[in-house]
PDB file of C-alpha atoms in Angstrom:
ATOM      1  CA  UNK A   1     -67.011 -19.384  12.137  1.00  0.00           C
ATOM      2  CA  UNK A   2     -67.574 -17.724  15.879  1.00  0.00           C
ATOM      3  CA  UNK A   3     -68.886 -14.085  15.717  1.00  0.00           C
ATOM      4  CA  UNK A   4     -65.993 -11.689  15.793  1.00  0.00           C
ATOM      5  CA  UNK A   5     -67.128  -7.411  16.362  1.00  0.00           C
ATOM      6  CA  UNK A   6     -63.486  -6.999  15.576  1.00  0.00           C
ATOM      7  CA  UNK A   7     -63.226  -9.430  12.702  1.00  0.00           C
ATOM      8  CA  UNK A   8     -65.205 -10.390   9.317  1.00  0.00           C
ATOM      9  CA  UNK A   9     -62.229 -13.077   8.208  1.00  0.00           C
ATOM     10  CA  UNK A  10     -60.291 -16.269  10.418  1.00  0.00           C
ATOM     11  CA  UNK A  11     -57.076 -14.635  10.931  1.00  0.00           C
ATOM     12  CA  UNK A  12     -54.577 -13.131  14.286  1.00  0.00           C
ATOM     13  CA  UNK A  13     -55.496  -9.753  15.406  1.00  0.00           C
ATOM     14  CA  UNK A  14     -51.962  -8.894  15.144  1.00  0.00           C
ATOM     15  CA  UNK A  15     -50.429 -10.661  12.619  1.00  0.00           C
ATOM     16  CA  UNK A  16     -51.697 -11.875   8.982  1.00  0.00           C
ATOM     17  CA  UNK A  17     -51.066 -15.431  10.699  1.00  0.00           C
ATOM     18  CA  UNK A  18     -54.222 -17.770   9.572  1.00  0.00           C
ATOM     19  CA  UNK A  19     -53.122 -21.136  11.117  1.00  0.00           C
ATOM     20  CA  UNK A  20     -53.034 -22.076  14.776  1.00  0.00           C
ATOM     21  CA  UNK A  21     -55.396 -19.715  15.343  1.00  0.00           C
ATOM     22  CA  UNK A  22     -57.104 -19.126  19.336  1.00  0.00           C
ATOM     23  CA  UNK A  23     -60.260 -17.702  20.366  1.00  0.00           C
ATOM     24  CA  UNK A  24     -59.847 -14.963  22.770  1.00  0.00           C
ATOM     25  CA  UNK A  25     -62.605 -13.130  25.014  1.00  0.00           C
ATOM     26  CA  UNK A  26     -61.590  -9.897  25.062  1.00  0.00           C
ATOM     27  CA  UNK A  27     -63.277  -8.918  28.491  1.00  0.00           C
ATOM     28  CA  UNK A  28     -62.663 -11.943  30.667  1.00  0.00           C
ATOM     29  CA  UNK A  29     -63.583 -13.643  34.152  1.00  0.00           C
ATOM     30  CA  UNK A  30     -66.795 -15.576  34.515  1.00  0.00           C
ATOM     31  CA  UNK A  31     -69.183 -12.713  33.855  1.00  0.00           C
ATOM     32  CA  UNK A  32     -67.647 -10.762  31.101  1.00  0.00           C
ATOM     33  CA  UNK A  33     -66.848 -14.083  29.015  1.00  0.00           C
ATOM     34  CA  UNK A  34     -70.370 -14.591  29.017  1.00  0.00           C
ATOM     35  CA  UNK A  35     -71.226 -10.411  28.078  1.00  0.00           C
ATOM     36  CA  UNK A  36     -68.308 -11.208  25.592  1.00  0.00           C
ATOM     37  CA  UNK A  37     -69.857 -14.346  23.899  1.00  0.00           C
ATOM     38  CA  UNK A  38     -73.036 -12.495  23.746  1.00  0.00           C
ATOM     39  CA  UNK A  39     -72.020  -9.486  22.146  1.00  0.00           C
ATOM     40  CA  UNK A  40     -69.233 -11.018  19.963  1.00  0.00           C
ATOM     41  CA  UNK A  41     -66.092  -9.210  21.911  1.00  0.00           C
ATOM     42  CA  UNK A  42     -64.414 -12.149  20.850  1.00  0.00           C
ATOM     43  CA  UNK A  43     -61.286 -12.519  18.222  1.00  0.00           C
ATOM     44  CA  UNK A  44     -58.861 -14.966  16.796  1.00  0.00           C
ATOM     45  CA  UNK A  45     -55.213 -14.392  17.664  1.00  0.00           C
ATOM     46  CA  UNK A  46     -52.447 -16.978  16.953  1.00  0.00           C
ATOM     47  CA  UNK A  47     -50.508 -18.481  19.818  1.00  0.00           C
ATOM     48  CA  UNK A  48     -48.283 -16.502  20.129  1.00  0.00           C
ATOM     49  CA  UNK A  49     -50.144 -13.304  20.499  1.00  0.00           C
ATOM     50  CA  UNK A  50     -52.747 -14.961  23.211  1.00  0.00           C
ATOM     51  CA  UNK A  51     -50.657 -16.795  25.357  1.00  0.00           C
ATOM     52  CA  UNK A  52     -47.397 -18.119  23.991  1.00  0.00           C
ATOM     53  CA  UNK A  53     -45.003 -14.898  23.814  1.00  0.00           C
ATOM     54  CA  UNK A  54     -44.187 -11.875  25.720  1.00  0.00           C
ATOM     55  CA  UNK A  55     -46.297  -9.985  23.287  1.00  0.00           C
ATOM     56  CA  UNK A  56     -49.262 -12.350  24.181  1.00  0.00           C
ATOM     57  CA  UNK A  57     -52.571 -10.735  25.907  1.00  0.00           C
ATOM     58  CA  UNK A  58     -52.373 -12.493  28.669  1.00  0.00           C
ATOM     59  CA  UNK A  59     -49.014 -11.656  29.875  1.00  0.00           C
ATOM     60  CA  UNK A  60     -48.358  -7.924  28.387  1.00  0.00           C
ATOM     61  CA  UNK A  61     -50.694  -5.452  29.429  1.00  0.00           C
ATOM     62  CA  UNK A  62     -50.704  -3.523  26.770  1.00  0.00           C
ATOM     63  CA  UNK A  63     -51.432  -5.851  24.353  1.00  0.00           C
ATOM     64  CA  UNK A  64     -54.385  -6.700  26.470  1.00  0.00           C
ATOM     65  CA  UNK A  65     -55.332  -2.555  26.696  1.00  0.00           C
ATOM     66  CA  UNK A  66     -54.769  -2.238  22.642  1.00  0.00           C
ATOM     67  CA  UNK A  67     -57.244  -4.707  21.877  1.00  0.00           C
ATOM     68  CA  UNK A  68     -60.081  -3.730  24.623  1.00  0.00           C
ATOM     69  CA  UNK A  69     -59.628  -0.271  23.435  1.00  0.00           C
ATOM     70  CA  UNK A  70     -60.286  -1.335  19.774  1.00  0.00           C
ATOM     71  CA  UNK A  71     -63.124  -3.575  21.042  1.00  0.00           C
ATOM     72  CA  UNK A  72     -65.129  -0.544  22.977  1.00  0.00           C
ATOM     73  CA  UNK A  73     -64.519   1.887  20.096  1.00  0.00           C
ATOM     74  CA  UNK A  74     -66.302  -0.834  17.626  1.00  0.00           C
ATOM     75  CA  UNK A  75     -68.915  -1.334  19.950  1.00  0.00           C
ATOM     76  CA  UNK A  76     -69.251   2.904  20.423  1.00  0.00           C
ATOM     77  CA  UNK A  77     -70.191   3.235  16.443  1.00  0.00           C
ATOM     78  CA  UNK A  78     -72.971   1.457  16.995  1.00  0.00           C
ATOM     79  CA  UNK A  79     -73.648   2.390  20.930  1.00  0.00           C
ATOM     80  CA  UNK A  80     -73.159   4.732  23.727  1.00  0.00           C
ATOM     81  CA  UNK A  81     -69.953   4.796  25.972  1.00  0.00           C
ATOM     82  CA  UNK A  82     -72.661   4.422  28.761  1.00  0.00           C
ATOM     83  CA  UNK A  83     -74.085   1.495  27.164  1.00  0.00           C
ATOM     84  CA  UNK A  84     -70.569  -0.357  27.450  1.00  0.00           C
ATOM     85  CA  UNK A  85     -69.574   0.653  30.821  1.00  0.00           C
ATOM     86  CA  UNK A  86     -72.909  -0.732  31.941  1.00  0.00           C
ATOM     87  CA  UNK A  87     -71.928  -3.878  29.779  1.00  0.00           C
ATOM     88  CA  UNK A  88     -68.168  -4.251  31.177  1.00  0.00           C
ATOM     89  CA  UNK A  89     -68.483  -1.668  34.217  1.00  0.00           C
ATOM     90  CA  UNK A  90     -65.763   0.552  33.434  1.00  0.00           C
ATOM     91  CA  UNK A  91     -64.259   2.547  29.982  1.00  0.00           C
ATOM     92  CA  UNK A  92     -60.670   1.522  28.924  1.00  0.00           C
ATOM     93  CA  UNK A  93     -60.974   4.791  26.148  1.00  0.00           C
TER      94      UNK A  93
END
């Protein structure tokens, strides 16, 4: 199974759904997915919370914010806020 900071078990974000499962880069565009591969800000959401609903990442905002917001504050136990902003190059807390 792909690295997850946010995730130990194959299952949505979300939702307890476990089948038809995505991977999702949590800080995308060509240099954050590779930051994101790298440092496992990565998760498994089912379609409909990555791209195939309203409620999807990648076309509701907020979504997108909850789960960058969860991803910095997992990295933070571990490392400074200035480490991630010099990782991403900005704080979403």
């Amino acid at each position: 199974m792909r690295k997850s900071i946010l995730q130990k078990e194959k299952c949505c974000w979300f939702c307890p759904a476990t089948t038809g499962l995505e991977y999702h880069h949590i800080y995308f565009g060509t240099a954050n997915r590779k930051i994101s591969d790298k440092h496992h800000f990565t998760c498994w959401l089912c379609h409909d919370h990555h791209t195939g609903s309203e409620d999807s990442v990648h076309r509701n905002r907020k979504m997108d914010l909850i789960l960058k917001k969860a991803c910095q504050l997992k990295y933070e136990e571990t490392h400074s806020r200035e480490d991630f902003i010099k990782l991403i190059g900005r704080n979403y807390l």
